[in-house]
Short mmCIF file of N, CA and C in Angstrom, two decimals:
data_model
loop_
_atom_site.label_atom_id
_atom_site.label_comp_id
_atom_site.label_asym_id
_atom_site.label_seq_id
_atom_site.Cartn_x
_atom_site.Cartn_y
_atom_site.Cartn_z
N UNK A 1 318.98 -37.33 136.80
CA UNK A 1 320.27 -37.51 136.16
C UNK A 1 321.17 -36.35 136.56
N UNK A 2 322.36 -36.66 137.00
CA UNK A 2 323.33 -35.66 137.43
C UNK A 2 324.21 -35.25 136.26
N UNK A 3 324.37 -33.96 136.08
CA UNK A 3 325.20 -33.44 135.00
C UNK A 3 326.54 -33.02 135.59
N UNK A 4 327.59 -33.50 134.95
CA UNK A 4 328.95 -33.18 135.42
C UNK A 4 329.22 -31.69 135.21
N UNK A 5 329.80 -31.03 136.20
CA UNK A 5 330.10 -29.60 136.03
C UNK A 5 331.18 -29.38 134.97
N UNK A 6 331.10 -28.23 134.32
CA UNK A 6 332.08 -27.88 133.30
C UNK A 6 333.35 -27.35 133.94
N UNK A 7 334.48 -27.68 133.34
CA UNK A 7 335.76 -27.19 133.84
C UNK A 7 336.11 -25.89 133.14
N UNK A 8 336.40 -24.88 133.93
CA UNK A 8 336.90 -23.60 133.43
C UNK A 8 338.15 -23.27 134.24
N UNK A 9 339.31 -23.19 133.59
CA UNK A 9 340.52 -22.91 134.35
C UNK A 9 340.50 -21.49 134.94
N UNK A 10 341.16 -21.34 136.05
CA UNK A 10 341.29 -20.01 136.63
C UNK A 10 342.21 -19.19 135.72
N UNK A 11 342.14 -17.90 135.83
CA UNK A 11 342.94 -17.01 135.00
C UNK A 11 344.44 -17.32 135.14
N UNK A 12 344.86 -17.64 136.36
CA UNK A 12 346.29 -17.94 136.61
C UNK A 12 346.73 -19.24 135.93
N UNK A 13 345.79 -20.13 135.65
CA UNK A 13 346.12 -21.41 135.03
C UNK A 13 346.09 -21.38 133.51
N UNK A 14 345.66 -20.27 132.93
CA UNK A 14 345.64 -20.14 131.47
C UNK A 14 347.05 -19.82 130.99
N UNK A 15 347.50 -20.57 129.98
CA UNK A 15 348.87 -20.38 129.47
C UNK A 15 348.85 -20.01 127.99
N UNK A 16 349.89 -19.36 127.56
CA UNK A 16 350.04 -19.03 126.13
C UNK A 16 350.09 -20.33 125.33
N UNK A 17 350.83 -21.30 125.81
CA UNK A 17 350.92 -22.59 125.12
C UNK A 17 349.55 -23.25 124.97
N UNK A 18 348.75 -23.21 126.01
CA UNK A 18 347.41 -23.79 125.96
C UNK A 18 346.52 -23.07 124.96
N UNK A 19 346.62 -21.75 124.94
CA UNK A 19 345.85 -20.94 124.00
C UNK A 19 346.26 -21.26 122.57
N UNK A 20 347.57 -21.26 122.32
CA UNK A 20 348.06 -21.53 120.96
C UNK A 20 347.71 -22.94 120.51
N UNK A 21 347.80 -23.89 121.43
CA UNK A 21 347.43 -25.27 121.07
C UNK A 21 345.96 -25.36 120.70
N UNK A 22 345.09 -24.74 121.50
CA UNK A 22 343.65 -24.79 121.23
C UNK A 22 343.32 -24.14 119.90
N UNK A 23 344.01 -23.06 119.57
CA UNK A 23 343.71 -22.34 118.34
C UNK A 23 344.52 -22.82 117.14
N UNK A 24 345.32 -23.87 117.33
CA UNK A 24 346.09 -24.40 116.20
C UNK A 24 345.21 -25.16 115.22
N UNK A 25 344.05 -25.57 115.66
CA UNK A 25 343.11 -26.26 114.77
C UNK A 25 342.28 -25.20 114.03
N UNK A 26 342.21 -25.27 112.70
CA UNK A 26 341.49 -24.23 111.95
C UNK A 26 340.00 -24.12 112.29
N UNK A 27 339.38 -25.23 112.62
CA UNK A 27 337.96 -25.19 112.99
C UNK A 27 337.79 -24.46 114.32
N UNK A 28 338.63 -24.78 115.30
CA UNK A 28 338.54 -24.10 116.59
C UNK A 28 338.86 -22.61 116.45
N UNK A 29 339.84 -22.29 115.61
CA UNK A 29 340.18 -20.88 115.40
C UNK A 29 338.99 -20.14 114.78
N UNK A 30 338.30 -20.77 113.84
CA UNK A 30 337.13 -20.14 113.22
C UNK A 30 336.00 -19.98 114.23
N UNK A 31 335.77 -20.99 115.03
CA UNK A 31 334.73 -20.92 116.07
C UNK A 31 335.05 -19.77 117.02
N UNK A 32 336.28 -19.73 117.51
CA UNK A 32 336.65 -18.70 118.47
C UNK A 32 336.54 -17.31 117.85
N UNK A 33 337.00 -17.14 116.62
CA UNK A 33 336.91 -15.84 115.96
C UNK A 33 335.46 -15.39 115.84
N UNK A 34 334.56 -16.31 115.54
CA UNK A 34 333.14 -15.97 115.45
C UNK A 34 332.57 -15.57 116.81
N UNK A 35 332.97 -16.29 117.85
CA UNK A 35 332.50 -15.97 119.20
C UNK A 35 333.01 -14.59 119.62
N UNK A 36 334.27 -14.31 119.35
CA UNK A 36 334.87 -13.03 119.72
C UNK A 36 334.21 -11.87 118.97
N UNK A 37 333.81 -12.12 117.74
CA UNK A 37 333.22 -11.07 116.91
C UNK A 37 331.84 -10.62 117.41
N UNK A 38 331.21 -11.42 118.23
CA UNK A 38 329.87 -11.11 118.75
C UNK A 38 329.95 -10.81 120.24
N UNK A 39 329.05 -9.98 120.72
CA UNK A 39 329.02 -9.65 122.14
C UNK A 39 328.05 -10.53 122.93
N UNK A 40 327.38 -11.44 122.25
CA UNK A 40 326.41 -12.28 122.94
C UNK A 40 326.91 -13.73 122.98
N UNK A 41 326.25 -14.54 123.80
CA UNK A 41 326.65 -15.94 123.88
C UNK A 41 326.21 -16.67 122.62
N UNK A 42 326.90 -17.75 122.33
CA UNK A 42 326.61 -18.54 121.14
C UNK A 42 326.23 -19.96 121.53
N UNK A 43 325.17 -20.42 120.97
CA UNK A 43 324.73 -21.79 121.13
C UNK A 43 325.62 -22.67 120.25
N UNK A 44 326.00 -23.83 120.75
CA UNK A 44 326.91 -24.71 119.99
C UNK A 44 326.37 -25.06 118.61
N UNK A 45 325.05 -25.21 118.49
CA UNK A 45 324.48 -25.63 117.21
C UNK A 45 324.63 -24.57 116.12
N UNK A 46 325.00 -23.35 116.49
CA UNK A 46 325.24 -22.31 115.49
C UNK A 46 326.48 -22.63 114.64
N UNK A 47 327.28 -23.59 115.09
CA UNK A 47 328.55 -23.88 114.43
C UNK A 47 328.55 -25.24 113.74
N UNK A 48 327.39 -25.74 113.37
CA UNK A 48 327.33 -27.04 112.70
C UNK A 48 327.93 -26.99 111.30
N UNK A 49 328.11 -25.78 110.78
CA UNK A 49 328.79 -25.59 109.50
C UNK A 49 329.85 -24.51 109.69
N UNK A 50 331.10 -24.86 109.40
CA UNK A 50 332.22 -23.93 109.51
C UNK A 50 332.93 -23.93 108.16
N UNK A 51 333.11 -22.77 107.59
CA UNK A 51 333.78 -22.63 106.29
C UNK A 51 333.18 -23.57 105.25
N UNK A 52 331.85 -23.60 105.21
CA UNK A 52 331.10 -24.43 104.26
C UNK A 52 331.31 -25.94 104.46
N UNK A 53 331.79 -26.35 105.62
CA UNK A 53 331.97 -27.77 105.93
C UNK A 53 331.07 -28.13 107.10
N UNK A 54 330.37 -29.25 106.95
CA UNK A 54 329.52 -29.74 108.04
C UNK A 54 330.40 -30.34 109.13
N UNK A 55 330.11 -30.00 110.37
CA UNK A 55 330.87 -30.50 111.51
C UNK A 55 329.92 -31.37 112.34
N UNK A 56 330.25 -32.66 112.55
CA UNK A 56 329.39 -33.51 113.37
C UNK A 56 329.31 -32.97 114.80
N UNK A 57 328.16 -33.16 115.43
CA UNK A 57 327.95 -32.65 116.79
C UNK A 57 329.01 -33.17 117.76
N UNK A 58 329.38 -34.43 117.63
CA UNK A 58 330.37 -35.00 118.56
C UNK A 58 331.72 -34.31 118.38
N UNK A 59 332.10 -34.02 117.16
CA UNK A 59 333.36 -33.32 116.89
C UNK A 59 333.29 -31.89 117.41
N UNK A 60 332.15 -31.27 117.20
CA UNK A 60 331.93 -29.91 117.66
C UNK A 60 332.06 -29.83 119.18
N UNK A 61 331.52 -30.81 119.87
CA UNK A 61 331.62 -30.85 121.33
C UNK A 61 333.07 -30.91 121.78
N UNK A 62 333.88 -31.68 121.08
CA UNK A 62 335.30 -31.77 121.42
C UNK A 62 336.02 -30.44 121.17
N UNK A 63 335.65 -29.76 120.09
CA UNK A 63 336.26 -28.46 119.81
C UNK A 63 335.92 -27.46 120.93
N UNK A 64 334.65 -27.43 121.33
CA UNK A 64 334.26 -26.52 122.40
C UNK A 64 334.93 -26.89 123.72
N UNK A 65 335.10 -28.16 123.96
CA UNK A 65 335.78 -28.59 125.18
C UNK A 65 337.23 -28.10 125.18
N UNK A 66 337.90 -28.22 124.05
CA UNK A 66 339.30 -27.75 123.94
C UNK A 66 339.39 -26.25 124.18
N UNK A 67 338.47 -25.50 123.59
CA UNK A 67 338.48 -24.04 123.78
C UNK A 67 338.19 -23.68 125.24
N UNK A 68 337.26 -24.41 125.85
CA UNK A 68 336.90 -24.14 127.25
C UNK A 68 338.05 -24.50 128.19
N UNK A 69 338.66 -25.65 127.98
CA UNK A 69 339.75 -26.09 128.86
C UNK A 69 341.01 -25.25 128.69
N UNK A 70 341.16 -24.60 127.54
CA UNK A 70 342.29 -23.68 127.34
C UNK A 70 342.00 -22.33 127.99
N UNK A 71 340.75 -22.14 128.41
CA UNK A 71 340.37 -20.89 129.07
C UNK A 71 339.89 -19.81 128.13
N UNK A 72 339.68 -20.16 126.86
CA UNK A 72 339.29 -19.17 125.87
C UNK A 72 337.81 -18.82 125.91
N UNK A 73 336.98 -19.78 126.32
CA UNK A 73 335.54 -19.53 126.38
C UNK A 73 334.99 -20.00 127.72
N UNK A 74 333.84 -19.49 128.05
CA UNK A 74 333.10 -19.95 129.22
C UNK A 74 331.80 -20.54 128.71
N UNK A 75 331.53 -21.80 129.07
CA UNK A 75 330.31 -22.48 128.66
C UNK A 75 329.32 -22.50 129.80
N UNK A 76 328.06 -22.31 129.46
CA UNK A 76 327.00 -22.33 130.47
C UNK A 76 325.82 -23.12 129.91
N UNK A 77 325.37 -24.08 130.68
CA UNK A 77 324.22 -24.87 130.25
C UNK A 77 322.95 -24.06 130.49
N UNK A 78 322.11 -24.02 129.47
CA UNK A 78 320.79 -23.39 129.58
C UNK A 78 319.80 -24.39 129.02
N UNK A 79 319.21 -25.16 129.90
CA UNK A 79 318.35 -26.26 129.48
C UNK A 79 319.18 -27.31 128.80
N UNK A 80 318.80 -27.67 127.58
CA UNK A 80 319.56 -28.69 126.85
C UNK A 80 320.65 -28.06 125.97
N UNK A 81 320.73 -26.75 125.95
CA UNK A 81 321.71 -26.07 125.12
C UNK A 81 322.90 -25.60 125.94
N UNK A 82 324.02 -25.49 125.26
CA UNK A 82 325.24 -24.94 125.85
C UNK A 82 325.49 -23.60 125.18
N UNK A 83 325.63 -22.57 125.99
CA UNK A 83 325.91 -21.23 125.47
C UNK A 83 327.34 -20.86 125.84
N UNK A 84 328.05 -20.30 124.89
CA UNK A 84 329.47 -20.01 125.04
C UNK A 84 329.76 -18.53 124.82
N UNK A 85 330.60 -18.00 125.69
CA UNK A 85 331.05 -16.62 125.57
C UNK A 85 332.57 -16.61 125.67
N UNK A 86 333.18 -15.59 125.08
CA UNK A 86 334.64 -15.51 125.14
C UNK A 86 335.07 -14.99 126.51
N UNK A 87 336.30 -15.30 126.85
CA UNK A 87 336.91 -14.79 128.07
C UNK A 87 338.00 -13.78 127.72
N UNK A 88 337.82 -13.10 126.60
CA UNK A 88 338.83 -12.16 126.10
C UNK A 88 339.20 -11.10 127.12
N UNK A 89 338.20 -10.53 127.77
CA UNK A 89 338.49 -9.45 128.73
C UNK A 89 339.39 -9.95 129.85
N UNK A 90 339.12 -11.16 130.33
CA UNK A 90 339.95 -11.74 131.41
C UNK A 90 341.36 -12.03 130.90
N UNK A 91 341.45 -12.62 129.73
CA UNK A 91 342.75 -13.00 129.17
C UNK A 91 343.56 -11.77 128.80
N UNK A 92 342.88 -10.71 128.39
CA UNK A 92 343.57 -9.45 128.07
C UNK A 92 344.34 -8.94 129.28
N UNK A 93 343.78 -9.14 130.48
CA UNK A 93 344.49 -8.72 131.70
C UNK A 93 345.79 -9.50 131.88
N UNK A 94 345.75 -10.78 131.57
CA UNK A 94 346.92 -11.65 131.78
C UNK A 94 347.93 -11.54 130.63
N UNK A 95 347.43 -11.54 129.39
CA UNK A 95 348.29 -11.49 128.20
C UNK A 95 347.81 -10.38 127.28
N UNK A 96 348.15 -9.13 127.57
CA UNK A 96 347.66 -8.00 126.78
C UNK A 96 347.99 -8.13 125.29
N UNK A 97 346.97 -7.99 124.45
CA UNK A 97 347.15 -7.98 123.00
C UNK A 97 347.22 -9.34 122.34
N UNK A 98 347.39 -10.41 123.10
CA UNK A 98 347.59 -11.74 122.50
C UNK A 98 346.40 -12.18 121.66
N UNK A 99 345.22 -12.18 122.24
CA UNK A 99 344.06 -12.69 121.51
C UNK A 99 343.69 -11.82 120.33
N UNK A 100 343.80 -10.51 120.48
CA UNK A 100 343.49 -9.62 119.36
C UNK A 100 344.44 -9.89 118.20
N UNK A 101 345.71 -10.11 118.49
CA UNK A 101 346.68 -10.41 117.44
C UNK A 101 346.34 -11.72 116.73
N UNK A 102 345.96 -12.73 117.51
CA UNK A 102 345.62 -14.03 116.93
C UNK A 102 344.36 -13.92 116.07
N UNK A 103 343.33 -13.27 116.59
CA UNK A 103 342.08 -13.14 115.84
C UNK A 103 342.29 -12.31 114.58
N UNK A 104 343.08 -11.25 114.66
CA UNK A 104 343.38 -10.43 113.47
C UNK A 104 344.12 -11.25 112.42
N UNK A 105 345.10 -12.03 112.85
CA UNK A 105 345.84 -12.88 111.92
C UNK A 105 344.92 -13.92 111.28
N UNK A 106 344.02 -14.48 112.07
CA UNK A 106 343.07 -15.47 111.55
C UNK A 106 342.17 -14.82 110.48
N UNK A 107 341.72 -13.61 110.73
CA UNK A 107 340.86 -12.90 109.78
C UNK A 107 341.59 -12.66 108.47
N UNK A 108 342.83 -12.21 108.56
CA UNK A 108 343.64 -11.98 107.35
C UNK A 108 343.82 -13.28 106.58
N UNK A 109 344.16 -14.34 107.28
CA UNK A 109 344.38 -15.64 106.64
C UNK A 109 343.09 -16.14 105.98
N UNK A 110 341.97 -15.99 106.66
CA UNK A 110 340.68 -16.45 106.10
C UNK A 110 340.34 -15.70 104.82
N UNK A 111 340.58 -14.40 104.81
CA UNK A 111 340.33 -13.60 103.60
C UNK A 111 341.24 -14.03 102.46
N UNK A 112 342.51 -14.30 102.78
CA UNK A 112 343.46 -14.76 101.76
C UNK A 112 343.03 -16.11 101.18
N UNK A 113 342.58 -17.01 102.04
CA UNK A 113 342.13 -18.33 101.59
C UNK A 113 340.88 -18.22 100.72
N UNK A 114 339.95 -17.35 101.10
CA UNK A 114 338.74 -17.15 100.31
C UNK A 114 339.09 -16.58 98.94
N UNK A 115 340.01 -15.63 98.92
CA UNK A 115 340.45 -15.02 97.66
C UNK A 115 341.11 -16.08 96.77
N UNK A 116 341.95 -16.92 97.35
CA UNK A 116 342.63 -17.97 96.59
C UNK A 116 341.62 -18.99 96.04
N UNK A 117 340.61 -19.31 96.82
CA UNK A 117 339.57 -20.25 96.37
C UNK A 117 338.80 -19.66 95.19
N UNK A 118 338.45 -18.39 95.27
CA UNK A 118 337.74 -17.73 94.17
C UNK A 118 338.60 -17.71 92.91
N UNK A 119 339.88 -17.40 93.08
CA UNK A 119 340.79 -17.34 91.95
C UNK A 119 340.93 -18.71 91.29
N UNK A 120 341.05 -19.76 92.10
CA UNK A 120 341.16 -21.12 91.58
C UNK A 120 339.89 -21.51 90.83
N UNK A 121 338.73 -21.13 91.35
CA UNK A 121 337.47 -21.45 90.69
C UNK A 121 337.38 -20.72 89.35
N UNK A 122 337.82 -19.48 89.33
CA UNK A 122 337.79 -18.68 88.10
C UNK A 122 338.71 -19.31 87.05
N UNK A 123 339.91 -19.71 87.48
CA UNK A 123 340.85 -20.36 86.56
C UNK A 123 340.28 -21.67 86.02
N UNK A 124 339.65 -22.42 86.88
CA UNK A 124 339.07 -23.70 86.50
C UNK A 124 337.96 -23.50 85.47
N UNK A 125 337.11 -22.49 85.68
CA UNK A 125 336.02 -22.25 84.72
C UNK A 125 336.59 -21.77 83.39
N UNK A 126 337.65 -20.97 83.42
CA UNK A 126 338.29 -20.55 82.17
C UNK A 126 338.87 -21.73 81.43
N UNK A 127 339.45 -22.66 82.15
CA UNK A 127 340.05 -23.85 81.56
C UNK A 127 338.97 -24.70 80.90
N UNK A 128 337.81 -24.82 81.56
CA UNK A 128 336.70 -25.60 80.99
C UNK A 128 336.22 -24.97 79.69
N UNK A 129 336.08 -23.65 79.66
CA UNK A 129 335.65 -22.94 78.46
C UNK A 129 336.69 -23.11 77.35
N UNK A 130 337.93 -23.03 77.70
CA UNK A 130 339.03 -23.16 76.74
C UNK A 130 339.05 -24.55 76.13
N UNK A 131 338.75 -25.58 76.92
CA UNK A 131 338.81 -26.97 76.44
C UNK A 131 337.59 -27.37 75.62
N UNK A 132 336.57 -26.54 75.55
CA UNK A 132 335.36 -26.91 74.79
C UNK A 132 335.54 -26.71 73.33
#
Protein backbone atom coordinates (compact mmCIF):
# COMPACT_ATOMS: atom_id res chain seq x y z
CA UNK A 1 0.00 0.00 0.00
CA UNK A 2 1.41 3.38 -1.01
CA UNK A 3 1.14 6.23 1.48
CA UNK A 4 0.64 9.71 0.10
CA UNK A 5 3.43 12.09 1.12
CA UNK A 6 2.58 14.87 3.56
CA UNK A 7 2.50 18.45 2.32
CA UNK A 8 4.69 20.93 4.17
CA UNK A 9 4.86 24.42 2.65
CA UNK A 10 8.23 26.01 2.13
CA UNK A 11 9.10 28.87 4.46
CA UNK A 12 8.52 31.38 1.64
CA UNK A 13 4.99 30.05 1.11
CA UNK A 14 3.92 30.49 4.75
CA UNK A 15 1.72 33.56 5.17
CA UNK A 16 0.43 35.52 8.14
CA UNK A 17 -3.09 35.05 6.80
CA UNK A 18 -2.62 31.28 6.62
CA UNK A 19 -1.25 31.17 10.16
CA UNK A 20 -4.08 33.30 11.55
CA UNK A 21 -6.69 31.25 9.69
CA UNK A 22 -5.28 27.96 11.02
CA UNK A 23 -5.19 29.29 14.57
CA UNK A 24 -8.64 30.89 14.42
CA UNK A 25 -10.16 27.59 15.53
CA UNK A 26 -9.92 27.22 19.33
CA UNK A 27 -9.13 23.50 19.13
CA UNK A 28 -6.27 24.06 16.67
CA UNK A 29 -4.98 26.95 18.79
CA UNK A 30 -4.97 24.69 21.87
CA UNK A 31 -3.23 21.89 19.97
CA UNK A 32 -0.58 24.25 18.63
CA UNK A 33 0.00 25.88 22.03
CA UNK A 34 0.54 22.43 23.56
CA UNK A 35 2.97 21.44 20.80
CA UNK A 36 4.91 24.70 21.18
CA UNK A 37 5.11 24.26 24.96
CA UNK A 38 7.03 20.99 24.55
CA UNK A 39 10.40 20.40 22.90
CA UNK A 40 9.55 16.90 21.72
CA UNK A 41 7.29 15.59 18.98
CA UNK A 42 3.67 14.84 19.80
CA UNK A 43 1.69 11.85 18.70
CA UNK A 44 -1.76 12.83 17.37
CA UNK A 45 -3.53 10.55 19.85
CA UNK A 46 -2.24 12.73 22.72
CA UNK A 47 -4.90 15.26 21.68
CA UNK A 48 -8.03 13.09 21.77
CA UNK A 49 -9.24 15.34 24.59
CA UNK A 50 -8.84 19.13 24.36
CA UNK A 51 -10.19 21.41 27.09
CA UNK A 52 -12.10 18.47 28.60
CA UNK A 53 -13.84 17.79 25.26
CA UNK A 54 -13.44 14.54 23.33
CA UNK A 55 -12.26 15.11 19.76
CA UNK A 56 -13.04 12.38 17.19
CA UNK A 57 -9.96 11.03 15.40
CA UNK A 58 -11.27 12.13 12.00
CA UNK A 59 -11.76 15.70 13.24
CA UNK A 60 -8.36 15.64 14.89
CA UNK A 61 -6.78 14.59 11.59
CA UNK A 62 -8.34 17.58 9.86
CA UNK A 63 -7.05 19.93 12.57
CA UNK A 64 -3.52 18.58 12.18
CA UNK A 65 -3.79 18.86 8.41
CA UNK A 66 -4.78 22.53 8.71
CA UNK A 67 -1.87 23.25 11.05
CA UNK A 68 0.55 21.40 8.76
CA UNK A 69 -0.67 23.06 5.56
CA UNK A 70 -0.41 26.49 7.22
CA UNK A 71 3.23 25.64 7.92
CA UNK A 72 2.87 25.67 11.70
CA UNK A 73 3.85 22.05 12.30
CA UNK A 74 5.86 19.34 10.61
CA UNK A 75 4.31 15.87 10.62
CA UNK A 76 6.35 12.71 10.32
CA UNK A 77 5.00 9.19 10.04
CA UNK A 78 6.57 6.71 12.44
CA UNK A 79 4.96 3.37 11.79
CA UNK A 80 1.22 3.82 12.21
CA UNK A 81 1.62 6.99 14.26
CA UNK A 82 2.03 10.57 13.15
CA UNK A 83 4.43 12.68 15.19
CA UNK A 84 4.20 16.46 15.04
CA UNK A 85 6.68 19.17 15.90
CA UNK A 86 6.36 22.93 15.68
CA UNK A 87 8.11 24.97 13.02
CA UNK A 88 8.43 27.97 15.34
CA UNK A 89 12.15 28.42 14.80
CA UNK A 90 11.67 28.58 11.02
CA UNK A 91 8.66 30.89 11.23
CA UNK A 92 10.47 33.14 13.70
CA UNK A 93 12.99 33.87 10.92
CA UNK A 94 10.20 34.94 8.55
CA UNK A 95 7.82 36.65 11.02
CA UNK A 96 9.76 37.58 14.18
CA UNK A 97 7.62 37.54 17.34
CA UNK A 98 4.36 36.53 15.62
CA UNK A 99 3.93 33.03 17.02
CA UNK A 100 5.10 33.95 20.51
CA UNK A 101 2.54 36.77 20.60
CA UNK A 102 -0.24 34.43 19.44
CA UNK A 103 0.67 31.67 21.89
CA UNK A 104 0.96 34.17 24.77
CA UNK A 105 -2.45 35.63 23.93
CA UNK A 106 -3.93 32.12 23.75
CA UNK A 107 -2.50 31.30 27.19
CA UNK A 108 -3.98 34.46 28.71
CA UNK A 109 -7.36 33.79 27.12
CA UNK A 110 -7.37 30.15 28.29
CA UNK A 111 -6.64 31.21 31.87
CA UNK A 112 -9.41 33.82 31.72
CA UNK A 113 -11.88 31.23 30.40
CA UNK A 114 -10.90 28.73 33.12
CA UNK A 115 -11.33 31.41 35.77
CA UNK A 116 -14.75 32.36 34.38
CA UNK A 117 -15.84 28.71 34.33
CA UNK A 118 -14.80 28.26 37.98
CA UNK A 119 -16.62 31.44 38.96
CA UNK A 120 -19.79 30.34 37.15
CA UNK A 121 -19.65 26.94 38.85
CA UNK A 122 -19.20 28.59 42.25
CA UNK A 123 -22.18 30.89 41.61
CA UNK A 124 -24.28 27.97 40.47
CA UNK A 125 -23.50 25.94 43.61
CA UNK A 126 -24.32 28.96 45.79
CA UNK A 127 -27.63 29.35 43.98
CA UNK A 128 -28.45 25.66 44.58
CA UNK A 129 -27.71 26.01 48.30
CA UNK A 130 -29.76 29.20 48.47
CA UNK A 131 -32.77 27.55 46.78
CA UNK A 132 -32.86 24.59 49.21
